[in-house]
CSV table of C-alpha atoms in Angstrom, one decimal:
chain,number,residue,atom,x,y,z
A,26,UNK,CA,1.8,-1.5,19.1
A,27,UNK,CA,4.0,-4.6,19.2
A,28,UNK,CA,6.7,-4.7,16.4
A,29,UNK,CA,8.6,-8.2,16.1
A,30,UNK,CA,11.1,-8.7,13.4
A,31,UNK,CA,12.9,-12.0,11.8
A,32,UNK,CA,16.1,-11.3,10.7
A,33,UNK,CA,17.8,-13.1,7.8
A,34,UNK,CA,19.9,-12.5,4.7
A,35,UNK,CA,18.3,-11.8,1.1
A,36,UNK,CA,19.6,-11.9,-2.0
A,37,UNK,CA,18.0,-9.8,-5.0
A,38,UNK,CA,18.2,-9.2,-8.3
A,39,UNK,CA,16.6,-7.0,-10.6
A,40,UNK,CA,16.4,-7.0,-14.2
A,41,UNK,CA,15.1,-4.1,-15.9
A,42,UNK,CA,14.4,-2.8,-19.2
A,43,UNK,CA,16.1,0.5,-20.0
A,44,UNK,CA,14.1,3.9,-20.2
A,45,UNK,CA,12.1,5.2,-23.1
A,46,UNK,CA,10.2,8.0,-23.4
A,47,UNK,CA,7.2,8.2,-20.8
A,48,UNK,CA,3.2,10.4,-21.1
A,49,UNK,CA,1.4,10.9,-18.2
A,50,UNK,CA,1.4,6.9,-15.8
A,51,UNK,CA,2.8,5.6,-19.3
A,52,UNK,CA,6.2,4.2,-19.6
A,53,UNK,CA,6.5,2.8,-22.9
A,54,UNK,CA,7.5,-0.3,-23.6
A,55,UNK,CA,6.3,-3.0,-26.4
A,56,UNK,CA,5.2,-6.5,-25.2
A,57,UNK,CA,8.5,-6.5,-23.2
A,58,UNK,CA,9.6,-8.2,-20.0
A,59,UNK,CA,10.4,-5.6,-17.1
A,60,UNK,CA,11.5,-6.7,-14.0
A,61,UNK,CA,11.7,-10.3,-13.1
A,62,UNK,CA,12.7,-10.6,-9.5
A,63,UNK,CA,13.5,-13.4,-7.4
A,64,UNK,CA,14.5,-13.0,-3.7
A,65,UNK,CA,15.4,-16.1,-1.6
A,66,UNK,CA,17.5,-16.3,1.9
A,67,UNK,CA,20.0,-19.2,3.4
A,68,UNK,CA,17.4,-20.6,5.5
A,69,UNK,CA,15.0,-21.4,2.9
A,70,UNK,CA,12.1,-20.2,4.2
A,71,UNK,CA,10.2,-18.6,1.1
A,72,UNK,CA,11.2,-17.2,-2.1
A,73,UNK,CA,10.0,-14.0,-3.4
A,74,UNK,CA,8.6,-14.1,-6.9
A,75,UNK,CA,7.5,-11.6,-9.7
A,76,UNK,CA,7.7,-10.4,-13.2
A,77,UNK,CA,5.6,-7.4,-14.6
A,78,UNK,CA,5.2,-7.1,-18.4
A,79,UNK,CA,3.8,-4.6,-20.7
A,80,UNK,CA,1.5,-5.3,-23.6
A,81,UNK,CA,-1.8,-4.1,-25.6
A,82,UNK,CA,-1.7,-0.9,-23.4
A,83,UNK,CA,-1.6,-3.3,-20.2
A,84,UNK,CA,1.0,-3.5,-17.6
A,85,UNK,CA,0.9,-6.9,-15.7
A,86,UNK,CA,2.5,-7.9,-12.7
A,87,UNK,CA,2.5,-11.5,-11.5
A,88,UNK,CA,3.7,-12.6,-8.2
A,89,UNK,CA,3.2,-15.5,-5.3
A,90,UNK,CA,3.1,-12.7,-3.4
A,91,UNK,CA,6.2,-13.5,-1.1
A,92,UNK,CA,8.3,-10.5,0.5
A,93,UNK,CA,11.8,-9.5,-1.1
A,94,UNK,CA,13.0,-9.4,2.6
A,95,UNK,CA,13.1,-10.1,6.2
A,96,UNK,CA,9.5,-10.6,7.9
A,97,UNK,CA,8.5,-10.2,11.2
A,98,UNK,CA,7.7,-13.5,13.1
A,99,UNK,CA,4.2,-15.0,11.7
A,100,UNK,CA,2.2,-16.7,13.5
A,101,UNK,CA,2.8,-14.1,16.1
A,102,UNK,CA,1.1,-13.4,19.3
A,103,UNK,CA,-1.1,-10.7,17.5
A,104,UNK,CA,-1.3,-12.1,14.2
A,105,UNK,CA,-2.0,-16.0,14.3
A,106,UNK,CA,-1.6,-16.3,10.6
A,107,UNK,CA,1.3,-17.9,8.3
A,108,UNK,CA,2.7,-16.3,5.1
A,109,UNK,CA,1.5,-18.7,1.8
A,110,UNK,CA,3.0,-18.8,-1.3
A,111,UNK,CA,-0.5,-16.8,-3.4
A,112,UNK,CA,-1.0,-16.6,-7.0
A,113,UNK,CA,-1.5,-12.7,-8.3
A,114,UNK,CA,-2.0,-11.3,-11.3
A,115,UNK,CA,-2.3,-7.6,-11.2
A,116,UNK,CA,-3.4,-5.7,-14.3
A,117,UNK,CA,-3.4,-1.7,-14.6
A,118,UNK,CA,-3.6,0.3,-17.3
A,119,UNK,CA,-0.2,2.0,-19.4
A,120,UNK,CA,-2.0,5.1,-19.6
A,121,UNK,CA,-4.1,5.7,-16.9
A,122,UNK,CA,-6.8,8.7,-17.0
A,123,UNK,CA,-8.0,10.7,-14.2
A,124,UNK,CA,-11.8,9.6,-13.4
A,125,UNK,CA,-15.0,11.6,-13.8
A,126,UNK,CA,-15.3,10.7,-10.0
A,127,UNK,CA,-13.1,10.1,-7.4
A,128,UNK,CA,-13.2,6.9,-5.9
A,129,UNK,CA,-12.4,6.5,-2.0
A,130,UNK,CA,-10.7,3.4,-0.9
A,131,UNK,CA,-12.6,2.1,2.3
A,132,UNK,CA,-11.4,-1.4,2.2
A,133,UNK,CA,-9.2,-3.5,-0.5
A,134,UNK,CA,-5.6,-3.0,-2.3
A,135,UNK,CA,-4.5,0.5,-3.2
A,136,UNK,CA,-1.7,-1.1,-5.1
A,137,UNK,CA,1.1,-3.3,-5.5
A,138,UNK,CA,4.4,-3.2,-4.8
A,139,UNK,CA,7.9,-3.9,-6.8
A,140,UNK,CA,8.4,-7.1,-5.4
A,141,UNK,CA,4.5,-8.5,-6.0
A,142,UNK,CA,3.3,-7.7,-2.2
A,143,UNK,CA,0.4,-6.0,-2.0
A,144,UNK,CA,-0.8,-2.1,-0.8
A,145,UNK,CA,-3.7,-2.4,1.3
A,146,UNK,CA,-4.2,0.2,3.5
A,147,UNK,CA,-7.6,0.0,5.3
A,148,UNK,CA,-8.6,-2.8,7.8
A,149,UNK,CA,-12.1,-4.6,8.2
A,150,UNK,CA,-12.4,-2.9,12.0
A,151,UNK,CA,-14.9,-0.7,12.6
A,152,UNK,CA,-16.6,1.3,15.7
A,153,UNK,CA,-19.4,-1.5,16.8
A,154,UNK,CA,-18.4,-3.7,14.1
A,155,UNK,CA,-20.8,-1.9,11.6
A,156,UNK,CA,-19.1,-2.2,8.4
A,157,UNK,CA,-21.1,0.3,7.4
A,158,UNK,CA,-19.9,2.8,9.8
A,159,UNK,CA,-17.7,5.8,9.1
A,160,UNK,CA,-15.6,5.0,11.9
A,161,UNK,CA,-12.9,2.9,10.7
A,162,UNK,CA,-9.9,2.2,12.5
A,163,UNK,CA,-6.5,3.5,11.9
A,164,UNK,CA,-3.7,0.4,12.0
A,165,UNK,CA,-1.1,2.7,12.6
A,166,UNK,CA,-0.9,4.9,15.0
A,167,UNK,CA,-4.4,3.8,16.2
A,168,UNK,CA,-5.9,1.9,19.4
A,169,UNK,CA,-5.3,-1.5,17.6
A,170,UNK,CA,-2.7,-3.7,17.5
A,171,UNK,CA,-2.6,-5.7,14.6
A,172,UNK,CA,0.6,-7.5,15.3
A,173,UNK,CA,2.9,-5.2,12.1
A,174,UNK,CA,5.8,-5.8,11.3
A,175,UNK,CA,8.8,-3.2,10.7
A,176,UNK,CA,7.5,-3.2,7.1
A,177,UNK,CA,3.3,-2.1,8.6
A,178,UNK,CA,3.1,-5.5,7.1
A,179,UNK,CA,1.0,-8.6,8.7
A,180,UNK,CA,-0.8,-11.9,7.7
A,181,UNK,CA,-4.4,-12.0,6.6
A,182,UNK,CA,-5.5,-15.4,7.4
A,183,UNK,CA,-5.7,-16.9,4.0
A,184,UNK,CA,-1.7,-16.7,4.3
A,185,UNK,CA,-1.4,-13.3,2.5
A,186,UNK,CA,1.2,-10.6,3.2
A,187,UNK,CA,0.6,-7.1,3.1
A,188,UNK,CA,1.6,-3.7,3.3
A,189,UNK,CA,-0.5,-1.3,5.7
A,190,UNK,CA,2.1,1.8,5.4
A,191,UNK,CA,5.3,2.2,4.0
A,192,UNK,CA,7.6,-0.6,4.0
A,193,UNK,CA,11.2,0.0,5.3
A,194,UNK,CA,12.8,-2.5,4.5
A,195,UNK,CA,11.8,-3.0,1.0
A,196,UNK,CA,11.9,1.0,0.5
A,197,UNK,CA,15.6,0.6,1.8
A,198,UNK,CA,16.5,-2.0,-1.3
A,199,UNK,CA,14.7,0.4,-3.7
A,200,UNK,CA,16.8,3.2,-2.6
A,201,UNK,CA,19.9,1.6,-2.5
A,202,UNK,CA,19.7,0.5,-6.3
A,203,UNK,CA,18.1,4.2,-7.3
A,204,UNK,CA,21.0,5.8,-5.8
A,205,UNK,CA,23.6,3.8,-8.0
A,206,UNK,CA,21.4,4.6,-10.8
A,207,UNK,CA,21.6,8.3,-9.5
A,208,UNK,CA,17.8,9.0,-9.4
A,209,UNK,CA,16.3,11.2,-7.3
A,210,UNK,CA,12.9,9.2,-6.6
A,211,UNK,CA,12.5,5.8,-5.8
A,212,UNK,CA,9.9,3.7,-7.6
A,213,UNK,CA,7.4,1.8,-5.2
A,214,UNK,CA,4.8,-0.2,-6.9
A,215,UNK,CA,2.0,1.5,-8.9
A,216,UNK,CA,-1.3,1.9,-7.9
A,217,UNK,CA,-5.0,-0.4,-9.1
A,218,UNK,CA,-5.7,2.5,-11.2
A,219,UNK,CA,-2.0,2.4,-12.9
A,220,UNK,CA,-0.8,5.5,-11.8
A,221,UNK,CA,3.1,5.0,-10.2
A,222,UNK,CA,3.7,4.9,-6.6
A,223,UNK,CA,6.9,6.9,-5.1
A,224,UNK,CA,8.6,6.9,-1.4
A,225,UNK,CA,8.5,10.4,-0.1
A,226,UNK,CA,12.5,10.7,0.4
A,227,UNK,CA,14.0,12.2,-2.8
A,228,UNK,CA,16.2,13.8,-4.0
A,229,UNK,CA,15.9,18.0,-4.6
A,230,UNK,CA,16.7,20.1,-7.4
A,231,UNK,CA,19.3,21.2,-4.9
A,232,UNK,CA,20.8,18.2,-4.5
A,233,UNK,CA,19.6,17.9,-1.4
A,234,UNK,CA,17.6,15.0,0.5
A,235,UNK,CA,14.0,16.2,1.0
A,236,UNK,CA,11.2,14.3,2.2
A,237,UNK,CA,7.7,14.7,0.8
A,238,UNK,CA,5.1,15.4,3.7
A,239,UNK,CA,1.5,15.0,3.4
A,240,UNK,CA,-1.5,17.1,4.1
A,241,UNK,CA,-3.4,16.2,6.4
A,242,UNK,CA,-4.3,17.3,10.1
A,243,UNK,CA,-6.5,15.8,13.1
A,244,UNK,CA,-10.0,17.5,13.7
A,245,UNK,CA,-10.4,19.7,16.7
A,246,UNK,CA,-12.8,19.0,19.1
A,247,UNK,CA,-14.7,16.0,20.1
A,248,UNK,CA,-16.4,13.3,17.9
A,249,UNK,CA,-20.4,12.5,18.2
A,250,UNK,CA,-21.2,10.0,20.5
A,251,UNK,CA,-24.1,7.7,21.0
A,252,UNK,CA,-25.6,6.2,17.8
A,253,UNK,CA,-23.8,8.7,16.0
A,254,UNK,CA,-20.2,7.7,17.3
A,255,UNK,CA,-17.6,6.5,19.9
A,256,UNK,CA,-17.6,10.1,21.4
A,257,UNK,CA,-14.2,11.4,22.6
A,258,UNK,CA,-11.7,13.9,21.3
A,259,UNK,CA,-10.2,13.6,17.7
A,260,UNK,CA,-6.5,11.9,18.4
A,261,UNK,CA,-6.3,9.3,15.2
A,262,UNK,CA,-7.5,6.3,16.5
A,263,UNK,CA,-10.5,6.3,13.4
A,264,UNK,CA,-9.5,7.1,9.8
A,265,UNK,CA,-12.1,9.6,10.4
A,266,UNK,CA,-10.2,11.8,12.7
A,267,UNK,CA,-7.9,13.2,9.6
A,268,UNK,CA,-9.0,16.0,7.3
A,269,UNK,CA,-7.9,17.2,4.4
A,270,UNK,CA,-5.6,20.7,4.8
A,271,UNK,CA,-4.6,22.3,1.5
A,272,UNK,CA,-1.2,23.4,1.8
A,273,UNK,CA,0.0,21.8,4.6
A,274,UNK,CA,2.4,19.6,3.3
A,275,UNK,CA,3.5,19.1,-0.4
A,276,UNK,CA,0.5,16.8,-1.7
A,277,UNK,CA,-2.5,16.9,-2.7
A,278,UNK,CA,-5.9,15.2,-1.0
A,279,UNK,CA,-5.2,12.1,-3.1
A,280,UNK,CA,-1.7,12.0,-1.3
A,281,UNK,CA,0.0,12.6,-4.5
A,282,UNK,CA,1.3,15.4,-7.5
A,283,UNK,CA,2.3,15.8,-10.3
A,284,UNK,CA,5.9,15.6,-11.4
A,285,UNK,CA,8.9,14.6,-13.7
A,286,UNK,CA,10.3,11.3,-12.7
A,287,UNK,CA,13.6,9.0,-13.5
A,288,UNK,CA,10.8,6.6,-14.9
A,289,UNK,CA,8.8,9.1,-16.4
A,290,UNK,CA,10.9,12.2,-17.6
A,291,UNK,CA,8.2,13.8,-19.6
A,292,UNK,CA,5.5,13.9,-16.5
A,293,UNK,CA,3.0,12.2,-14.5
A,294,UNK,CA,0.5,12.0,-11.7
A,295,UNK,CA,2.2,10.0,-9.0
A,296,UNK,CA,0.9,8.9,-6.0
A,297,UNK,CA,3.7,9.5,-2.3
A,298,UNK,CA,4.3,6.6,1.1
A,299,UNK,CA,4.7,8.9,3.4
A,300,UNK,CA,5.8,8.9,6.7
A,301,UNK,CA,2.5,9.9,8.3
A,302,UNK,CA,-1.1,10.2,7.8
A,303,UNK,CA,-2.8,8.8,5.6
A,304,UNK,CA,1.0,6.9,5.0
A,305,UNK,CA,-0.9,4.9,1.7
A,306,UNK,CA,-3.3,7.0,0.1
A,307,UNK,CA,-7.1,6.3,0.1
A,308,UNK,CA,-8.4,7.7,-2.9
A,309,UNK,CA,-8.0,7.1,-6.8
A,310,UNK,CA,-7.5,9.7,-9.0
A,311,UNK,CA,-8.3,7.2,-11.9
A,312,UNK,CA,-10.2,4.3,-12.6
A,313,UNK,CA,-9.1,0.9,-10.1
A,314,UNK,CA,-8.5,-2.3,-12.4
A,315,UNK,CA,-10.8,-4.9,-11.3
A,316,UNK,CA,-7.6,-7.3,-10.8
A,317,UNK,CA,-7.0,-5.4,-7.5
A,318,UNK,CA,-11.1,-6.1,-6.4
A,319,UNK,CA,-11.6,-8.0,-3.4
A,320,UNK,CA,-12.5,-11.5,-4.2
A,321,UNK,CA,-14.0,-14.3,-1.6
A,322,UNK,CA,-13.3,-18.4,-1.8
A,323,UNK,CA,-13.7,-20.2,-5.3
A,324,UNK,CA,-12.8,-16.7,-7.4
A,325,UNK,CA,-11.0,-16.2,-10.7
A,326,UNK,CA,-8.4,-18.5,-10.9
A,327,UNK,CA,-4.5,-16.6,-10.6
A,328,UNK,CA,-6.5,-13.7,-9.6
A,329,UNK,CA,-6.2,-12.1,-5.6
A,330,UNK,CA,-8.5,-14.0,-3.5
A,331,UNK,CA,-7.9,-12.1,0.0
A,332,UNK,CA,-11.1,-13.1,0.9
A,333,UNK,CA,-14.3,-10.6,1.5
A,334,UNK,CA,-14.0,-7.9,4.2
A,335,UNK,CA,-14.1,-9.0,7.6
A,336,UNK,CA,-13.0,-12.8,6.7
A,337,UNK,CA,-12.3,-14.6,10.0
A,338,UNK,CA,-13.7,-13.8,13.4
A,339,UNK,CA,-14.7,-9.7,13.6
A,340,UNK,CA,-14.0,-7.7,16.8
A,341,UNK,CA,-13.9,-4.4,18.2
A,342,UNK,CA,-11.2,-3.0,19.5
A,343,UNK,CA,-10.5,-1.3,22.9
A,344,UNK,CA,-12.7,0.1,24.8
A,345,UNK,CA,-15.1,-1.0,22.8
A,346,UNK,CA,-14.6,-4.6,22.8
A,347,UNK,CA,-11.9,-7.4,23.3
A,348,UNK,CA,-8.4,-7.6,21.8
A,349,UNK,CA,-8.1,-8.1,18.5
A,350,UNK,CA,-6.4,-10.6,16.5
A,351,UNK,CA,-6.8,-10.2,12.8
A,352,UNK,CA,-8.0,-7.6,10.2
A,353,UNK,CA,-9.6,-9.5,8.2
């Protein structure tokens, strides 16, 4: 996987609210402003954008999408596309409820981030370009190459930036201004269904640093081949590959738990980044705001507009077809 990174200098600032008393994916505040952010560098290149507001049970969080940090270089030789300036306007909910029925997250954003970039974890590649196939390719770790930047981020070609994984350098922000703050988890984003998001390195009842680790494993043996699948042995390169194992790691199937949080000292369901598989879960717990639904050309106004799966020119990737270029 080819990793290129631009370097330049950013400049932050947070404003935040101070804490009240939190339920479970509800931190309590009335009709009041959050975090406004802005982010620019000395070049001039882009400035980062967001504000996220809660009101009438709603948290809202709109952005122009821009990172809070350095990029790699797009266009790129594996990602022809150029960041845009996008218009967003996530909604979730202030108290979010677990659903009757788990929803899976084949293709579309998990969630958003602090800074108003979004969590999209999935890519429109498949085994014989059947979108309806199980066999979905991993982007990290996989058989593509995407073109991802040090943050798993790339370009979809309607200009808009993304997280595929765990973003370092934005996690690396987060973590500097939680440690002066002296917490001992670091606040990500929160998720379409409005549960929050956490990075995995924390802070232990110890004292000591302690990083969360997920539960998941390859499958043994060999996958079906023909019409039923691309055949060979189980090593990652499809999302399929993984499999839930209880008590492997510290999370659950949805890649999350439940626990007490600087944000939320009372309790709640929170959903992990970790360092390996799945790296951005795949599954809601609760119910995904329709905000976060992929939308094609001509949609909502100030709503995402990422475009429908497999936007642009689909491929397959090696063996089973040339180089790709894009995700979606």
């Amino acid at each position: 996987m080819s990793i290129q990174r631009t370097s330049f200098a950013m400049a932050v600032l947070f404003v935040t609210a101070s804490n009240a008393m939190a339920h479970e994916g509800h931190h309590h505040h009335d009709e009041n402003t959050l975090i406004t952010a802005i982010a620019g560098n000395p070049a001039g290149t882009f400035q980062s954008k967001v504000t996220i507001t809660e009101s009438n049970g709603v948290r809202i969080i709109k952005s122009n999408g821009l990172p809070s940090h350095a990029t790699g270089q797009f266009p790129g030789p594996r990602n022809p596309n150029q960041i845009r300036e996008q218009q967003y306007e996530f909604r979730v909910p202030l108290t979010p409820q677990p659903a009757s029925r788990p929803k899976e997250l084949k293709l579309g954003k998990f969630g958003v981030a602090l800074n108003g970039v979004p969590i999209d974890p999935g890519a429109a590649e498949f085994w014989n370009r059947d979108f309806q196939s199980p066999w979905q390719y991993a982007v990290i770790n996989g058989k593509i190459d995407l073109g991802l930047d040090m943050n798993s981020a790339h370009v979809q070609p309607g200009g808009e930036y993304h997280y595929h994984g765990r973003p370092a350098d934005l996690i690396d922000q987060l973590h500097q201004q939680a440690r002066k703050e002296n917490k001992s988890m670091t606040l990500v984003g929160y998720a379409a269904d409005g549960y929050p998001i956490y990075d995995c390195e924390i802070i232990g009842s110890d004292g000591k640093a302690k990083t969360l680790t997920a539960s998941y494993r390859l499958k043994t043996g060999r996958r079906p081949s023909g019409s039923s699948g691309p055949g060979g042995r189980y090593d990652g390169t499809f999302i399929a590959d993984w499999e839930y194992a209880h008590g492997k790691g510290d999370l659950d199937d949805f890649n999350g738990m439940w626990s007490k949080t600087p944000e939320y000292p009372e309790g709640t369901y929170i959903y992990v980044l970790t360092k390996e598989f799945p790296y951005v879960p795949r599954k809601f717990r609760g119910t995904p705001d329709d905000s976060f639904t992929l939308r094609g050309p001509g949609g909502p106004p100030g709503r995402p507009g990422s475009g429908r799966p497999g936007f642009g020119r689909p491929f397959a990737p090696p063996p089973f077809g040339p180089p790709p270029r894009r995700d979606r």
